[in-house]
Structure formats: structure tokens, C-alpha cells
CSV table of C-alpha atoms in Angstrom, one decimal:
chain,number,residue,atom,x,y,z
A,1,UNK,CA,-56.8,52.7,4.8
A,2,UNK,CA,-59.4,49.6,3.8
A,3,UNK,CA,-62.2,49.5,6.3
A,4,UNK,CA,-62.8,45.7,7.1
A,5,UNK,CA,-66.1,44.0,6.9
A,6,UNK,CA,-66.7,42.3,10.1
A,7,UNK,CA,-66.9,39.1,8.4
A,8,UNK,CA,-64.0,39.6,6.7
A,9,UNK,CA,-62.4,40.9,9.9
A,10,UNK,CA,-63.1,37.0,12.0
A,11,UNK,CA,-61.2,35.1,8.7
A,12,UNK,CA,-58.1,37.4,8.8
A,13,UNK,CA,-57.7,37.0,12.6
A,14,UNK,CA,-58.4,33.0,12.4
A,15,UNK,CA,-55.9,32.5,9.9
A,16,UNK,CA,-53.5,34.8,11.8
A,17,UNK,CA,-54.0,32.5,14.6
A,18,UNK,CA,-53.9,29.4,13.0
A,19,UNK,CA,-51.1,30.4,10.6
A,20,UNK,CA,-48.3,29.6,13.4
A,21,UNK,CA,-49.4,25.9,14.3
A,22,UNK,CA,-49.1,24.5,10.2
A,23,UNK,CA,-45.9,22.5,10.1
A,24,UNK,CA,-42.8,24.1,9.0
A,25,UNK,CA,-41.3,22.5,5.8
A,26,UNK,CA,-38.1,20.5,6.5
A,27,UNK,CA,-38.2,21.0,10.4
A,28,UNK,CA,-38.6,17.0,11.1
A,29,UNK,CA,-35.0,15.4,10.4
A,30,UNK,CA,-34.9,12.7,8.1
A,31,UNK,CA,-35.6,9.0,9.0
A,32,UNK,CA,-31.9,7.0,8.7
A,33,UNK,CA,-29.5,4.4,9.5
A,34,UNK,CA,-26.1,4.0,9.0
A,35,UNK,CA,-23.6,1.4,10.4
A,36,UNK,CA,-20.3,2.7,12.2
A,37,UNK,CA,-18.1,1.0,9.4
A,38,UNK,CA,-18.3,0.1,5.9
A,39,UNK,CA,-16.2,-3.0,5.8
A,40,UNK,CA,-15.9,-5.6,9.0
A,41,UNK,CA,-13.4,-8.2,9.7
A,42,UNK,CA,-14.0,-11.6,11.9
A,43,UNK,CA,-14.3,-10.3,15.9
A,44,UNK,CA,-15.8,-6.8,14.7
A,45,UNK,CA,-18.9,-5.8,16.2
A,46,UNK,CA,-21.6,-4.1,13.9
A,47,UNK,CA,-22.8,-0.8,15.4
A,48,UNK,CA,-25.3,1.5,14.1
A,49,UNK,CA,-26.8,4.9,14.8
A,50,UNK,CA,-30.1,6.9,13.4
A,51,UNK,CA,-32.8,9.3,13.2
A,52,UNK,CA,-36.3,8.8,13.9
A,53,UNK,CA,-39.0,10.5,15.0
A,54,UNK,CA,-38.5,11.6,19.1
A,55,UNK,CA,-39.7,8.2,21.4
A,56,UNK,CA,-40.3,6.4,18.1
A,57,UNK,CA,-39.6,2.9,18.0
A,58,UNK,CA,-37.6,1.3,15.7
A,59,UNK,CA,-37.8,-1.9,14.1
A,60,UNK,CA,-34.1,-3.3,12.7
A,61,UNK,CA,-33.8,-6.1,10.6
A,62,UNK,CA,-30.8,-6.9,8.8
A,63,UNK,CA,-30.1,-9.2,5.4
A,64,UNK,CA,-27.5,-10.6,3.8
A,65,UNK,CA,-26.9,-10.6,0.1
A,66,UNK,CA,-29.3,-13.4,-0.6
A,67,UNK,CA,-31.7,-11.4,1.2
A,68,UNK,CA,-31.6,-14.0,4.0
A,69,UNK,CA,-33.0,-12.6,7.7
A,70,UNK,CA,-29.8,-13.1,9.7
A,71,UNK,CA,-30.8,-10.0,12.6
A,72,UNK,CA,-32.9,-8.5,13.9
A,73,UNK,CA,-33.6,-6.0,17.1
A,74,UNK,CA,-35.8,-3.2,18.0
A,75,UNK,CA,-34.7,0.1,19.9
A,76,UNK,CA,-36.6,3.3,21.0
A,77,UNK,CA,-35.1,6.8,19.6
A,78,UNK,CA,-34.9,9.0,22.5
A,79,UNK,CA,-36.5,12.5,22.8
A,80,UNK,CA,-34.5,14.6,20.1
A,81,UNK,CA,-35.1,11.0,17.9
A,82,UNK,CA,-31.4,9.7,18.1
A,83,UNK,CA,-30.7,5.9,18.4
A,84,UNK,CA,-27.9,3.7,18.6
A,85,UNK,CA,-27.4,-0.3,19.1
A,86,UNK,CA,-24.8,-2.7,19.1
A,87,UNK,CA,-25.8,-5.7,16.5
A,88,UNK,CA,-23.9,-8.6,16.5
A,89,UNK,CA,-19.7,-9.7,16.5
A,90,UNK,CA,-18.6,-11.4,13.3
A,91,UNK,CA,-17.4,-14.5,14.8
A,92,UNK,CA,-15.8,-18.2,12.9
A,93,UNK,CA,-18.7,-20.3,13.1
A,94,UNK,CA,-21.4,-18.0,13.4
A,95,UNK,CA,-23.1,-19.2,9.9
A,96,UNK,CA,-22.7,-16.0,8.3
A,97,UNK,CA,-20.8,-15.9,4.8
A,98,UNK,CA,-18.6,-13.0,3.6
A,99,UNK,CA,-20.1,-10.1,1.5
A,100,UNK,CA,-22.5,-7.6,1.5
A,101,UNK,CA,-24.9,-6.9,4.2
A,102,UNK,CA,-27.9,-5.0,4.6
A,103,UNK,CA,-29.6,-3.2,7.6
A,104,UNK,CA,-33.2,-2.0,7.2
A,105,UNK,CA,-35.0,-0.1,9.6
A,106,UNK,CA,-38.5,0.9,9.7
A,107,UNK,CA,-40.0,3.2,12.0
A,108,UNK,CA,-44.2,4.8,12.0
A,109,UNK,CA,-44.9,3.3,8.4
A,110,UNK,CA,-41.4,4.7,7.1
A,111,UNK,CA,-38.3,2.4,5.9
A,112,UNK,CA,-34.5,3.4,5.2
A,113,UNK,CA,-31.4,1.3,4.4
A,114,UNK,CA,-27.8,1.1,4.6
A,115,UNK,CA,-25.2,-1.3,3.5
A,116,UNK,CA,-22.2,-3.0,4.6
A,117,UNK,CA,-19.5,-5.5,3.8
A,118,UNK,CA,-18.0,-8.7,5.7
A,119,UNK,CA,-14.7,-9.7,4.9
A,120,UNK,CA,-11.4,-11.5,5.7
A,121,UNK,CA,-9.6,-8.5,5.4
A,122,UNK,CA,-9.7,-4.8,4.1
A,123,UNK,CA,-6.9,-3.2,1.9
A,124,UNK,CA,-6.1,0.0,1.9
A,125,UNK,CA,-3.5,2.3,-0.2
A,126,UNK,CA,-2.5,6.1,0.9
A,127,UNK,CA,-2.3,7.2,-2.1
A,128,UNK,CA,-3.2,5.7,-6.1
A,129,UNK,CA,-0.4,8.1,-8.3
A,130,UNK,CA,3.6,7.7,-7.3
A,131,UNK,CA,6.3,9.7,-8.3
A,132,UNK,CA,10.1,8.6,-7.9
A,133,UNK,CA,10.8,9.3,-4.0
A,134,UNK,CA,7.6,8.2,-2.9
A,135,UNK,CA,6.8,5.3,-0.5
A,136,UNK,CA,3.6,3.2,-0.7
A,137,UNK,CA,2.3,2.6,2.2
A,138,UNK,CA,-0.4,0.0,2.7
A,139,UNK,CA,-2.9,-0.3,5.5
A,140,UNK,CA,-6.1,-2.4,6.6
A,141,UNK,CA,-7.3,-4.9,8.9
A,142,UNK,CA,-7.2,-9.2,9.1
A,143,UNK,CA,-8.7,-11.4,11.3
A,144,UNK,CA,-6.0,-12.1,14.5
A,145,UNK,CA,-5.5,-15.9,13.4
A,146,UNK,CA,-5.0,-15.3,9.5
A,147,UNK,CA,-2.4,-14.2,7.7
A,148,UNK,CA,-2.5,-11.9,4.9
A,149,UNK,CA,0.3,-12.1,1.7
A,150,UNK,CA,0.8,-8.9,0.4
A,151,UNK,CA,2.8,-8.2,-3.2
A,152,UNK,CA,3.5,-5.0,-5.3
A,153,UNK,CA,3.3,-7.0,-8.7
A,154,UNK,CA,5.1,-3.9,-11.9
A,155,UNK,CA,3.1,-3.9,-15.4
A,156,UNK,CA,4.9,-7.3,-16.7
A,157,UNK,CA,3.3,-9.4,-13.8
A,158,UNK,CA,6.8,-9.9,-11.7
A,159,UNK,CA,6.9,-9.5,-7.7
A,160,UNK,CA,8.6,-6.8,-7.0
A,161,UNK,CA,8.3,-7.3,-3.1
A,162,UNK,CA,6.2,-8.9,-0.6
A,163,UNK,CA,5.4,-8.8,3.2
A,164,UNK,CA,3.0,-11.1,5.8
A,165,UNK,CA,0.9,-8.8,8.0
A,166,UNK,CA,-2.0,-10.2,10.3
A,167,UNK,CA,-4.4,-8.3,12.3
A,168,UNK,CA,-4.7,-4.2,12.3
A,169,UNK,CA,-1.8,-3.0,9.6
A,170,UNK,CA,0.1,-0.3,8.1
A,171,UNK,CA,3.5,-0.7,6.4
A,172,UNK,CA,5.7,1.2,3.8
A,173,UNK,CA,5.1,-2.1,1.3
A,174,UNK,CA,8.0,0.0,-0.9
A,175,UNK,CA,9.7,2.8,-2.1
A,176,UNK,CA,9.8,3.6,-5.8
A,177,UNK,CA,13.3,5.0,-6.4
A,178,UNK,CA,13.6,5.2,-10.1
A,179,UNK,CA,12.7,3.6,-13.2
A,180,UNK,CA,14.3,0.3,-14.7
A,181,UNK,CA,13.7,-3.3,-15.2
A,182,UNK,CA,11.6,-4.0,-12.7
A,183,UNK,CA,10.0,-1.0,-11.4
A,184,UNK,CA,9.7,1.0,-14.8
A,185,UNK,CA,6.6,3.5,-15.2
A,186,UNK,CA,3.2,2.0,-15.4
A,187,UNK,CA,0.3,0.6,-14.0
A,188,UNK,CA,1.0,-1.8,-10.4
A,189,UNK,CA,-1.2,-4.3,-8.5
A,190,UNK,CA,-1.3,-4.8,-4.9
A,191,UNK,CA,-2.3,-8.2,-4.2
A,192,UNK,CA,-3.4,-9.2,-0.4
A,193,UNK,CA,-4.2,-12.7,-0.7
A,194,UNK,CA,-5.1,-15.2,2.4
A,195,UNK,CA,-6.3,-19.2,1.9
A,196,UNK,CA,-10.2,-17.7,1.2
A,197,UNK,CA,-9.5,-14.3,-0.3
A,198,UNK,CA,-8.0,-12.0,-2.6
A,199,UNK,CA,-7.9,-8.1,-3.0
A,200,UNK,CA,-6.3,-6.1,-5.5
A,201,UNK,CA,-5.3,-2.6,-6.0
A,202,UNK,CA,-4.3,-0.8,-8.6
A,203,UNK,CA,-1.6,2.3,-8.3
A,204,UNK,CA,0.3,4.2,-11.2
A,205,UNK,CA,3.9,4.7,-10.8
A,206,UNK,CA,4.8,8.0,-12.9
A,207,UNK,CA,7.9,10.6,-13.5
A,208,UNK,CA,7.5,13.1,-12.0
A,209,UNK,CA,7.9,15.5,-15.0
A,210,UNK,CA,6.1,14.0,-17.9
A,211,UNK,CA,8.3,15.3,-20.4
A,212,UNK,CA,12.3,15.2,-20.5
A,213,UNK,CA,13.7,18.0,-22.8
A,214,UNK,CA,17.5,17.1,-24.6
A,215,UNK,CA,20.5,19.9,-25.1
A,216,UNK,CA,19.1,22.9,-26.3
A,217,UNK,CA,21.6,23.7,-29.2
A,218,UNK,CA,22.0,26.5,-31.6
A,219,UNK,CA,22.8,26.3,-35.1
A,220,UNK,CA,23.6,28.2,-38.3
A,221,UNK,CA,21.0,28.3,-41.4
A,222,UNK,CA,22.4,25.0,-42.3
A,223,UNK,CA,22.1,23.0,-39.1
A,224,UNK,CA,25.8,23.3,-38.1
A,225,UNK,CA,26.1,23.4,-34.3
A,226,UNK,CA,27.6,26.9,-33.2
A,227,UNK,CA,28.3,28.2,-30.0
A,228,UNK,CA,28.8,32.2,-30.3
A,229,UNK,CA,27.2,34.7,-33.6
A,230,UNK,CA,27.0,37.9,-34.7
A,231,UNK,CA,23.9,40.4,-34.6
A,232,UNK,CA,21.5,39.7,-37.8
A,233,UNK,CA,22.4,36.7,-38.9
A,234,UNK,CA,19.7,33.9,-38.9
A,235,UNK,CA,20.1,31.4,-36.4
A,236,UNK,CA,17.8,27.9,-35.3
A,237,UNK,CA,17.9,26.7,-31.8
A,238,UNK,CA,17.3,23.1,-32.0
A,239,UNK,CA,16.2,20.7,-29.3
A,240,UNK,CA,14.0,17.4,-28.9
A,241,UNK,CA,11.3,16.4,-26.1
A,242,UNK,CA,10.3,13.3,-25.0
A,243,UNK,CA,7.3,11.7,-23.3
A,244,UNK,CA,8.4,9.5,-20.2
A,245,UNK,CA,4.9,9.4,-18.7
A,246,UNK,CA,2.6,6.2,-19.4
A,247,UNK,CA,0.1,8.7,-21.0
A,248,UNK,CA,0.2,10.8,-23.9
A,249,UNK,CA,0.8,14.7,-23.1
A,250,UNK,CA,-0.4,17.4,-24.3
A,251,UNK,CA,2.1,20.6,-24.6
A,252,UNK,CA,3.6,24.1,-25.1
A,253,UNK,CA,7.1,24.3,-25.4
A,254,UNK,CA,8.1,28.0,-25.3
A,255,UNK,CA,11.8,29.3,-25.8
A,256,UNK,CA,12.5,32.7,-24.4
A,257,UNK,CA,15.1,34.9,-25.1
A,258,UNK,CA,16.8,37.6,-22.7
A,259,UNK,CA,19.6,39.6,-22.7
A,260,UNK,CA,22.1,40.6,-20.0
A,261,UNK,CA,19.5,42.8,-18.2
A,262,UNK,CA,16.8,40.0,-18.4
A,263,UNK,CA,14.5,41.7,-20.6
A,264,UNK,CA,13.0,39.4,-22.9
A,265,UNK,CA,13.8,40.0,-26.5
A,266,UNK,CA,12.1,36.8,-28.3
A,267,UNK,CA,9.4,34.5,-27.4
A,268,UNK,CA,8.5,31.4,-29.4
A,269,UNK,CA,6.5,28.8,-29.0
A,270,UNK,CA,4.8,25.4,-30.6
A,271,UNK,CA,1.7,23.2,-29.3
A,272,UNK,CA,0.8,19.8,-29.8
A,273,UNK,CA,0.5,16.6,-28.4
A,274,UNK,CA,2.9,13.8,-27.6
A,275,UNK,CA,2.1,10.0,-27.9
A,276,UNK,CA,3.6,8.0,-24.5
A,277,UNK,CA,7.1,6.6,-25.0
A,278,UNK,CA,7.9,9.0,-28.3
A,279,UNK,CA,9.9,11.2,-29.3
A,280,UNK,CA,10.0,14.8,-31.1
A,281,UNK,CA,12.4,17.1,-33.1
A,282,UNK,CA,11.8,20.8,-32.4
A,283,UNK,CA,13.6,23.9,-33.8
A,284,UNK,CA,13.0,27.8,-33.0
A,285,UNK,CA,14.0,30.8,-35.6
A,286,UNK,CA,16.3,33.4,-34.0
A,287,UNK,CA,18.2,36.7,-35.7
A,288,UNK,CA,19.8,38.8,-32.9
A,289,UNK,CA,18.9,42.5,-33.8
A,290,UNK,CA,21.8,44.0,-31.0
A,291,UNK,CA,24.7,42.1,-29.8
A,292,UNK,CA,25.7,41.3,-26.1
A,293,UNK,CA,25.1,38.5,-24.0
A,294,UNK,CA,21.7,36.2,-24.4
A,295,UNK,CA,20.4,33.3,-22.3
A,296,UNK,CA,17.9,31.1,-24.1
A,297,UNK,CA,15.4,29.1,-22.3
A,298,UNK,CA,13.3,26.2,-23.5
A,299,UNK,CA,10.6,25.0,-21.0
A,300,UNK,CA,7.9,22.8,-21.4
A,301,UNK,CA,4.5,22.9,-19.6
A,302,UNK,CA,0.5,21.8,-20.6
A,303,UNK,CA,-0.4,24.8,-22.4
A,304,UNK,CA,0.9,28.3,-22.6
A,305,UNK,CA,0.1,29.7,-19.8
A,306,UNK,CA,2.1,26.5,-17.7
A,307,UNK,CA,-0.7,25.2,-15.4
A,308,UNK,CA,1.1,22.2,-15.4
A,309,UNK,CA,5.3,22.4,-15.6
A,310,UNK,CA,5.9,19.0,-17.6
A,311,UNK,CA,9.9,19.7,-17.5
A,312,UNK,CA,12.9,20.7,-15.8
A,313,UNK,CA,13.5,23.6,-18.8
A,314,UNK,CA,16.8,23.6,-20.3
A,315,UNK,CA,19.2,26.8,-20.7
A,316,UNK,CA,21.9,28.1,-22.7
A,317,UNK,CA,24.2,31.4,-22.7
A,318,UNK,CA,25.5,32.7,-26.0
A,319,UNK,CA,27.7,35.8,-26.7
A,320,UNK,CA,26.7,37.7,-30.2
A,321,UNK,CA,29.3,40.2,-31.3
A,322,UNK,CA,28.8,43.1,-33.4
């Protein structure tokens, strides 16, 4: 073992001793303010809480978006350095204009930020993508003495239904059964409009398989339509797909082949992609090697391995004799 110097000795057992009282890295929680909401309606008080430093006091000032003073209050952080403080209510008259707000705290030479927003009324969808089935339901918050119009307008700009709501709300605004005239797939806007404001949302309404597959039928070498064949003879199985969605789709259409004990004696498939609204003429080569009974399946999914199922696939049975 190294024999210490005694000099050497006195600076290894000071920095031993000292080591323990240098700050550790990341221990002090970081200096912040947040309000309790992000969006406030008339009679809504704004509350906020932070983090300072433990019996640090803390300066709050708060701006709107011309950067105009319109608050400001002081609070001490008690001794783990948590605050909190009621503001101000929203109120008619009180001079202060709808939009963005925002509240700045400094505390010991150190400043953070947060932001806000004043408005007539929120608006609120559960949910942006609708299949058939679905409701959409609508919710938010209106100043007690307004009233808020709210419309589901479809892609061509017609109502398709409307409903007055006023204070704290949630309805089922409507319930998207299937396609046609006036609800077909596409892109919606909810409108909440009052005498001094407008908000608008916009939601898809989408099949809920993106692809619809026709008749799967089977055919002879020169495209007439047959029902039953015999064992080696060259067969097509025809069908056509079609994009319903409001997107185009990529896919795999895949036809398998099984006999009577479900094994699978063919599998086929084709890749591509399909343009919204269109159409496309598929056809599969089969020549039954044995005879018996076959089913043949045509399904339809994203890619190969079906991540996505874009189809309700399509069957058919066919007896081939010897």
C-alpha cells in the first residue's frame, strides 16, 4: 500500500470533508408557473400554482396580448417552495379583452412564464375520426347569459343539424348512420358561433373499412363465369375493389385457396395503391391439381401481413370433379 506524505495526507482529508457540502446537480426544483386552466370563460377565476425557491417570494405580474400590465400580486412559497394564488374573475365590464394572456413570475433574479386564453366560450370534440355508428359528442363551456349556436356543417357547406347550449355543456350534436346526400364521407365543421365569436372544428367522417370488395367470381380461360371445374384445367377468379375512404389506400389483396380440410393449397396476392373514389379490376390464376371441395377467399388489408384489415373479405365454395 502507498505511504502518504503528510502534506498530502491534510488535502485528501479536507476534500473528503468538504466533498459532502458542494451542491448536488439537479436537487433544487425548477422555478415555474402554471395557471389551473388553459382557456377561461366570463365568471372564471384565474388560479395558479408554482415552484420557487423554499420562503422565496414571488413577484406575479400578468399581460395581455398587447403586452399591457392588467395584474399583478406577490406571494411567498412556503418551506418545500410551493405557491398558489387566486388572480382575478373574468367579469363583463372589467376592461379586459378576449385572447391570450400571459402570467410572468419572477422570483431571486429568476423569471418563468405561462400562458392562457380568455374567451366567450371553449369547444370541444371527443373525438376528430367517425366511423358509421358513431355519435359526436360536443362539449365546452359559455358564459351563463350567452347563448352558443352550434352546427355540424358536411363537405358541401349544408347544416346538417344544430343545437343552442349556454353555460357548462356536453351533448351528442349527432350520430352518423351512413353515407348519402347529406352526410357522405369527408371532411365536417363544427361551428359554435355567439353575437362576438366563432369557433370551428374540424372532424372526418370515414367508412369504416376503406375498401369494399365486389363478387368474387370464377371463370374459364376465356372469362366465361363458371360455377363448378374439373382438376387441371386453368381457371381465373375475378373480382374488383373499391376505395370508399376520402383518402387514397394503399393495399394487398390476397386470395387463398383451401380445401375441405382447410389446408391452404394456393396463395396469391397483388400490391398497389388505390386513388379515393376509384375503382379496380383484379383477376387471380388458379389450376386445381386434386379435386374435392375448395373455398376461395379474397381479403383485403394495408400490406401483406394485414396490420390494417381494409375489407369485409369475400368467399366462395366450388366443387372440382375428377
Amino acid at each position: 500500500m502507498r505511504s502518504y506524505k503528510s502534506t498530502e495526507l491534510i488535502i485528501l482529508l479536507a476534500f473528503i470533508l468538504i466533498a459532502p457540502l458542494a451542491p448536488i446537480s439537479g436537487a433544487t426544483s425548477a422555478f415555474s408557473i402554471v395557471s389551473d386552466k388553459n382557456t377561461y370563460v366570463r365568471g372564471e377565476i384565474v388560479s395558479v400554482t408554482g415552484k420557487a425557491g423554499p420562503a422565496e417570494f414571488v413577484n406575479i405580474n400578468v399581460f395581455n396580448d398587447d403586452e399591457n400590465l392588467v395584474w399583478t400580486s406577490q406571494i411567498i412559497a412556503d418551506l418545500n417552495g410551493d405557491f398558489e394564488l387566486n388572480l382575478f374573475r373574468f367579469s363583463q365590464n372589467d376592461g379586459r379583452d378576449f385572447g391570450e394572456y400571459i402570467v410572468e413570475a419572477t422570483a431571486a433574479g429568476q423569471k418563468t412564464t405561462s400562458k392562457f386564453t380568455y374567451a366567450l366560450f371553449t369547444l370541444d370534440a371527443t373525438s376528430l375520426i367517425h366511423e358509421p355508428g358513431d355519435f359526436l359528442e360536443i362539449s365546452g363551456k359559455a358564459a351563463e347569459d350567452i347563448i352558443v349556436t352550434i352546427s355540424l356543417r358536411n363537405p358541401t357547406g349544408q347544416i346538417v343539424t344544430s343545437q343552442w347550449v349556454t353555460g357548462t355543456f356536453s351533448t351528442k350534436l349527432h350520430q352518423f348512420v351512413e353515407s348519402n346526400s347529406l352526410t357522405p364521407f369527408g371532411i365536417y365543421s363544427v361551428e359554435a358561433q355567439s353575437e362576438e365569436e366563432i369557433a370551428i372544428h374540424s372532424i372526418q367522417f370515414r367508412p369504416a373499412y376503406s375498401v369494399s370488395i365486389s363478387d368474387v367470381i370464377l371463370s374459364d380461360q376465356i372469362g366465361n363465369s363458371i360455377s363448378n371445374s374439373s382438376e387441371n384445367i386453368f381457371h381465373m377468379v375475378l373480382t374488383n375493389i373499391t376505395n370508399v375512404d376520402i383518402i387514397p389506400q394503399s393495399y394487398s389483396v390476397v386470395l387463398s385457396v383451401r380445401d375441405s380440410s382447410e389446408l391452404i393449397t394456393q396463395l396469391s396476392f397483388t400490391e398497389g395503391v388505390i386513388e379515393s373514389g376509384t375503382k379496380e379490376e383484379l383477376g387471380f390464376s388458379w389450376t386445381p391439381s386434386s379435386s374435392g371441395n375448395f373455398s376461395l377467399e379474397i381479403s383485403v388489408s394495408d400490406t401483406f401481413n394485414g396490420t390494417q384489415i381494409l375489407s369485409v373479405p369475400k368467399l366462395i365454395f366450388v366443387t372440382v370433379t375428377d
